[in-house]
mmCIF file of N, CA and C in Angstrom:
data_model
loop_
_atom_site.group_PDB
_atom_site.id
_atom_site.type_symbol
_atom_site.label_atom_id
_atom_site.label_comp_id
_atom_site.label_asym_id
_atom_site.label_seq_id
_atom_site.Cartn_x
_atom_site.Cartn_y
_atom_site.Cartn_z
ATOM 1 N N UNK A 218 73.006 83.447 58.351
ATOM 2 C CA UNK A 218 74.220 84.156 58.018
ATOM 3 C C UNK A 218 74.833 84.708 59.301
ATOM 4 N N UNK A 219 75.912 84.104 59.650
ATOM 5 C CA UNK A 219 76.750 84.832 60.677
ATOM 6 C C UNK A 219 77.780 85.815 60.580
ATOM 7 N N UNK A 220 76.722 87.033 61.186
ATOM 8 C CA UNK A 220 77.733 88.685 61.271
ATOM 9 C C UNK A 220 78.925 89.369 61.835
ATOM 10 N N UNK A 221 79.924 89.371 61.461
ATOM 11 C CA UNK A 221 81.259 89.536 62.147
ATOM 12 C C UNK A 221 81.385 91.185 61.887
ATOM 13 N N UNK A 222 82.032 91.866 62.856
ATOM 14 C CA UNK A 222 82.974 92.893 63.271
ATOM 15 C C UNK A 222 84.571 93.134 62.968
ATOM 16 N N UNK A 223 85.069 93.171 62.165
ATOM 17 C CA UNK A 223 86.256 92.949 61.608
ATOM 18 C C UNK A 223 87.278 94.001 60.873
ATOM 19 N N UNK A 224 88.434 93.805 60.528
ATOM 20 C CA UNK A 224 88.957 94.453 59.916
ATOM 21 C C UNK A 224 89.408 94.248 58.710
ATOM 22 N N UNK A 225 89.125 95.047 57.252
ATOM 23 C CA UNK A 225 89.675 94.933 56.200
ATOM 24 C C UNK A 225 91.204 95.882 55.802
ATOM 25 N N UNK A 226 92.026 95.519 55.462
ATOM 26 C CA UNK A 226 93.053 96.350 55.251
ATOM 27 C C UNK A 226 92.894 97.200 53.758
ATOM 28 N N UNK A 227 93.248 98.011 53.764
ATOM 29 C CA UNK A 227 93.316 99.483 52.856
ATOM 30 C C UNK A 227 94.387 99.827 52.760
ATOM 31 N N UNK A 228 94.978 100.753 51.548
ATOM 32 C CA UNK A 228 95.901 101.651 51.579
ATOM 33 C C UNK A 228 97.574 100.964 51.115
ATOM 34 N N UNK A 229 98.252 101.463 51.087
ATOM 35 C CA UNK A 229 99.571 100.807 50.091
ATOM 36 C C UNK A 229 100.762 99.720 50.865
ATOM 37 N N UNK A 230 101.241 99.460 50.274
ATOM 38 C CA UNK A 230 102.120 98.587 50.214
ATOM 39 C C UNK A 230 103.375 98.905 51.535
ATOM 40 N N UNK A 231 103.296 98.205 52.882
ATOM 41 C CA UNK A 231 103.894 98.711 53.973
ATOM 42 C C UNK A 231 103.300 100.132 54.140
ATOM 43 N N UNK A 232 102.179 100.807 54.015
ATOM 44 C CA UNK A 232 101.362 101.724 54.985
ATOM 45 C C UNK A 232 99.910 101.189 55.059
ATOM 46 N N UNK A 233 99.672 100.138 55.651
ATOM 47 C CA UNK A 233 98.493 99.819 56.292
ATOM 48 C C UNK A 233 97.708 101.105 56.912
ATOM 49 N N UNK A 234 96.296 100.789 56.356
ATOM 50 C CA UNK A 234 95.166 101.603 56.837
ATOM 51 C C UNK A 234 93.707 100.373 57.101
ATOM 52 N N UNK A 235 93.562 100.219 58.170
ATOM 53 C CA UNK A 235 92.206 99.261 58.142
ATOM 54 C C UNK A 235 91.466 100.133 58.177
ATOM 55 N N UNK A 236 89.950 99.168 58.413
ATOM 56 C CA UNK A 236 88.803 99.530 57.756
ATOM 57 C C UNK A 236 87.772 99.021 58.906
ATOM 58 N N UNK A 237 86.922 99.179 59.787
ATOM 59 C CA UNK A 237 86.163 98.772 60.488
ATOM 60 C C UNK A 237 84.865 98.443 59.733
ATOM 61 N N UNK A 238 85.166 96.987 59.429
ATOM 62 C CA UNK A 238 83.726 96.691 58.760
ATOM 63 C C UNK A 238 82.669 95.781 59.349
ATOM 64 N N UNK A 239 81.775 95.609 58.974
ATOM 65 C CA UNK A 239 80.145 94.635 59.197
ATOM 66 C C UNK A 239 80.581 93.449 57.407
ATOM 67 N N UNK A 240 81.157 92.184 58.359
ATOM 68 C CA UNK A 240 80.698 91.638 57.042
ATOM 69 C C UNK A 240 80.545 89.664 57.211
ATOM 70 N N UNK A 241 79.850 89.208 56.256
ATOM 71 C CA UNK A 241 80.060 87.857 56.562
ATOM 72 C C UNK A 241 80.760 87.034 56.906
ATOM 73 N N UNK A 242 80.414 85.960 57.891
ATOM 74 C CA UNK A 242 81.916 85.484 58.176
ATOM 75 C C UNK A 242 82.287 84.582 57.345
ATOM 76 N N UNK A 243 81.795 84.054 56.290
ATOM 77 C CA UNK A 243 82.465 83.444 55.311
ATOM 78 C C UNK A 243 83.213 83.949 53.844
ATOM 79 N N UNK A 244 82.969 85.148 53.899
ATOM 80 C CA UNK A 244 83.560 86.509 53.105
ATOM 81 C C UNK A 244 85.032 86.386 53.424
ATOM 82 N N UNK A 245 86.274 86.620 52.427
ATOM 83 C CA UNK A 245 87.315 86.875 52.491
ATOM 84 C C UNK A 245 87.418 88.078 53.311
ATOM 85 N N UNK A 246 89.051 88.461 53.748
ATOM 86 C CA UNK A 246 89.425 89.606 54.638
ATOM 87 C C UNK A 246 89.206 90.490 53.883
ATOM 88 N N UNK A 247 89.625 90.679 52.363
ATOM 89 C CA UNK A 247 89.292 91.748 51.912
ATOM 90 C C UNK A 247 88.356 91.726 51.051
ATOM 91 N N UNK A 248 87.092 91.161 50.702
ATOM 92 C CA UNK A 248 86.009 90.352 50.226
ATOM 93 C C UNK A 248 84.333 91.707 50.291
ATOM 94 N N UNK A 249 83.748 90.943 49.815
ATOM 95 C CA UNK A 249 82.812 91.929 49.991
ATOM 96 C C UNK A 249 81.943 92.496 51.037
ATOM 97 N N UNK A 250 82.021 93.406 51.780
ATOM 98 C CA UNK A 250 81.486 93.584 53.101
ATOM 99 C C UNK A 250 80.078 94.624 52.940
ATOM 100 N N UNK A 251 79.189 93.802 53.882
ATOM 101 C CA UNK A 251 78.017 94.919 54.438
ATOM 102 C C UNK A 251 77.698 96.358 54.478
ATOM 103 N N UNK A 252 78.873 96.644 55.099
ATOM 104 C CA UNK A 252 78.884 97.911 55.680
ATOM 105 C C UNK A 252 80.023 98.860 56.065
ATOM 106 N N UNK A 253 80.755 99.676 55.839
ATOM 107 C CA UNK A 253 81.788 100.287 56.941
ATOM 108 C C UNK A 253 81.710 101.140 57.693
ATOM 109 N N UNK A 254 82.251 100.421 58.999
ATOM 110 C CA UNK A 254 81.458 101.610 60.332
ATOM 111 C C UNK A 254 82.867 102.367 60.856
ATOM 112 N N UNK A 255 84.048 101.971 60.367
ATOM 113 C CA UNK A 255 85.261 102.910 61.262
ATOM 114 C C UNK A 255 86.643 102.573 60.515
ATOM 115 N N UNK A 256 87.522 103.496 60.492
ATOM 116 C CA UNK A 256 88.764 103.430 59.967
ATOM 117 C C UNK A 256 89.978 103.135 61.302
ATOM 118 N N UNK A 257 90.687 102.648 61.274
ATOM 119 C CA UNK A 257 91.952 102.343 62.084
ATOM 120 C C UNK A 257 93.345 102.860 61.723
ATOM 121 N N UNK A 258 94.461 103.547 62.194
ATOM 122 C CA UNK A 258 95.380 103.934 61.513
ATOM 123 C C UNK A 258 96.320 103.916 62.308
ATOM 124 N N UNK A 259 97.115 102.512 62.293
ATOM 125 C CA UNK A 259 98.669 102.506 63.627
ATOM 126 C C UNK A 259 99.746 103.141 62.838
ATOM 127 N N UNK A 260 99.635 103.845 61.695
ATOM 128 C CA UNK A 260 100.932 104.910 61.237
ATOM 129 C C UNK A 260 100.973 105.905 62.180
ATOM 130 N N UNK A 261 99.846 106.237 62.129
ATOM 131 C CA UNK A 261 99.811 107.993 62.957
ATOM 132 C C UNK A 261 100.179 107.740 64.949
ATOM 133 N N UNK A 262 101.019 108.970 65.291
ATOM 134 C CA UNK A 262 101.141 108.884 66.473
ATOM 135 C C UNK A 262 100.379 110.187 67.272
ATOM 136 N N UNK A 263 99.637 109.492 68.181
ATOM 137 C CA UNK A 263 98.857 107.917 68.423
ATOM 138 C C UNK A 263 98.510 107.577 67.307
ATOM 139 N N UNK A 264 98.007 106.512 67.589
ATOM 140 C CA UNK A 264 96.995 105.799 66.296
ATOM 141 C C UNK A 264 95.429 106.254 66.260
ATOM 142 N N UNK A 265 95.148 106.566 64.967
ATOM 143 C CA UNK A 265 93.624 107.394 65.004
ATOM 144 C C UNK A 265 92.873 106.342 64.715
ATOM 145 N N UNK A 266 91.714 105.945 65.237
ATOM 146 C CA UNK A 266 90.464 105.408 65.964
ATOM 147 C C UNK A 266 89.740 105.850 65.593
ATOM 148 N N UNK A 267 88.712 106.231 64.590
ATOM 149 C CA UNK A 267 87.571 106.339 64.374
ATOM 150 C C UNK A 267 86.040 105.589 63.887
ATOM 151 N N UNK A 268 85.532 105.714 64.828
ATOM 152 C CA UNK A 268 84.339 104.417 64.952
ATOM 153 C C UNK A 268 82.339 105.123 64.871
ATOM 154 N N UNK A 269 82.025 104.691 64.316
ATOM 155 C CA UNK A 269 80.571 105.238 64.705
ATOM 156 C C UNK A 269 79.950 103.994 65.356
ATOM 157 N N UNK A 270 79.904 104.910 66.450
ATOM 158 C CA UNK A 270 79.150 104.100 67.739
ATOM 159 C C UNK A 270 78.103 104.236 67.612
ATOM 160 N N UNK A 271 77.099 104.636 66.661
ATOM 161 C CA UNK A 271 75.520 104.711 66.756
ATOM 162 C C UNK A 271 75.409 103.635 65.980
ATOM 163 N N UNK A 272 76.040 102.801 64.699
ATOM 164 C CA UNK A 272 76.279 102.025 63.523
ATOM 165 C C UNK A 272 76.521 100.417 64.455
ATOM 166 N N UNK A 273 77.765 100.453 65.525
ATOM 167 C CA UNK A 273 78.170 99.539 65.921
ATOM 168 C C UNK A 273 77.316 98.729 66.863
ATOM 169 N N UNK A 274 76.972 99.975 67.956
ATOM 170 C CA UNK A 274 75.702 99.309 68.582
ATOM 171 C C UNK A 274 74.541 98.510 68.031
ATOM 172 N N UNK A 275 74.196 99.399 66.419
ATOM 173 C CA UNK A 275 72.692 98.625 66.048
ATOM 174 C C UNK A 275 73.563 97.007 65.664
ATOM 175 N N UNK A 276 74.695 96.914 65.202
ATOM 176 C CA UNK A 276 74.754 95.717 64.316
ATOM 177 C C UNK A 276 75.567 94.514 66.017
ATOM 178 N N UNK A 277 75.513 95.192 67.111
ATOM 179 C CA UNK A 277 75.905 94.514 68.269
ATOM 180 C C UNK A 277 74.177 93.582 68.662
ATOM 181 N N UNK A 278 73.897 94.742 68.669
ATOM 182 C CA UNK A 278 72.353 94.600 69.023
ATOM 183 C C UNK A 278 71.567 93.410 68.184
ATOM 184 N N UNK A 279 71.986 93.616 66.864
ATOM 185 C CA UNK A 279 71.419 92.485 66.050
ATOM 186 C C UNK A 279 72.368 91.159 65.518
ATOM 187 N N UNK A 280 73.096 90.717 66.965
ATOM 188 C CA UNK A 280 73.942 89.550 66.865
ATOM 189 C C UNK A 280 74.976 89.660 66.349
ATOM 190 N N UNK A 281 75.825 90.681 65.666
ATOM 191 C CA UNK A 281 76.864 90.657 65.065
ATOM 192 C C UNK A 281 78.161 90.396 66.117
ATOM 193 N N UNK A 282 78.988 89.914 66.090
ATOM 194 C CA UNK A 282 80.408 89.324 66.912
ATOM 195 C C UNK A 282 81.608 89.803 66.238
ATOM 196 N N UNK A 283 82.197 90.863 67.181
ATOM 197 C CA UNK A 283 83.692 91.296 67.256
ATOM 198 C C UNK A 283 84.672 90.581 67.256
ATOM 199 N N UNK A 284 85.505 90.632 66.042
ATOM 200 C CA UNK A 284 86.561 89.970 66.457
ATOM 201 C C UNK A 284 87.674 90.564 67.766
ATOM 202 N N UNK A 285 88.490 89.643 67.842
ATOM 203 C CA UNK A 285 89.212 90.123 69.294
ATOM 204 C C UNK A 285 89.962 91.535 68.746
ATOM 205 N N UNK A 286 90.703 91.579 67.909
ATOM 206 C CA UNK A 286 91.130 93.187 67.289
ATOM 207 C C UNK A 286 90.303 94.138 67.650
ATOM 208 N N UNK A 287 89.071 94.131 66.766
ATOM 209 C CA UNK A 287 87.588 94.822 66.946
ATOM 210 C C UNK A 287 87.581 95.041 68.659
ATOM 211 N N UNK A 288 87.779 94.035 69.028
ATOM 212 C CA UNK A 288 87.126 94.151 70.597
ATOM 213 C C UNK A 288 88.088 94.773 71.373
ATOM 214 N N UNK A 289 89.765 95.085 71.423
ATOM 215 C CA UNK A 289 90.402 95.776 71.854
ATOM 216 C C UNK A 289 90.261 97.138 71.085
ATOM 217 N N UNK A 290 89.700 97.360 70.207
ATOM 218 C CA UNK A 290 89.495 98.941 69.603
ATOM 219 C C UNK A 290 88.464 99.477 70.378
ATOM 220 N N UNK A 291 87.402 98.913 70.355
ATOM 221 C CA UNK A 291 86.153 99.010 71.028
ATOM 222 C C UNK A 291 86.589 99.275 72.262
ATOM 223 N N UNK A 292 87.555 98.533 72.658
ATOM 224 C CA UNK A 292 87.554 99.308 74.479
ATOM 225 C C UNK A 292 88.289 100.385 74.846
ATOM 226 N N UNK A 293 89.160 100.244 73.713
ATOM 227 C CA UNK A 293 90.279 101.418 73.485
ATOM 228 C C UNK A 293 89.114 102.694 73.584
ATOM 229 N N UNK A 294 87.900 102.649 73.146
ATOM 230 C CA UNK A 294 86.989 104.162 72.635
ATOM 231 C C UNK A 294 85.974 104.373 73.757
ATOM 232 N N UNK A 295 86.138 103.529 74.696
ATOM 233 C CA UNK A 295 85.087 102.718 75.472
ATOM 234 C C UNK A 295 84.208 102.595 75.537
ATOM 235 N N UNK A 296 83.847 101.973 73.606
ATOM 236 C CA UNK A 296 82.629 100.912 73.858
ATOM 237 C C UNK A 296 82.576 99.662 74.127
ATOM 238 N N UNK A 297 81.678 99.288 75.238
ATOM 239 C CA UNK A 297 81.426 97.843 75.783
ATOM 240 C C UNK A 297 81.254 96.675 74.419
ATOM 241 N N UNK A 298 81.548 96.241 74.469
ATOM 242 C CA UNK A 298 81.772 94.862 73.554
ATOM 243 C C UNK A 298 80.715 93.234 73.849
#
């Protein structure tokens, strides 16, 4: 099973809220996921970023792969990717 880093979208109709999730990569975008490790929010100025970096590391650690989104958030907070 190959583990992806990704984003699910949340929240209403033209106000996007993602979702920092752990989930299969053959799982739909908004499909059933693993785990959720962080919320994303480009309404708010700035945009709020919240990630648990103790969560992200273990599932880095155990092969999981960021998508490129994921991976510009991640550096945005500066965790290494």
């Amino acid at each position: 099973m190959s583990v992806r880093l990704r984003l699910t979208r949340v929240g209403g109709k033209k106000d996007p809220i993602w979702r920092v999730v752990v989930a299969d990569q053959r799982s739909p975008r908004d499909g059933r996921v693993i785990e959720t490790i962080g919320r994303y929010n480009p309404q708010t100025e700035p945009s709020e970023i919240v990630i648990d970096e103790e969560r992200i590391r273990h599932w880095l650690d155990h092969g999981a792969q960021p998508t490129n989104t994921v991976k510009k958030l991640l550096r945005s907070k500066g965790i290494a990717a």
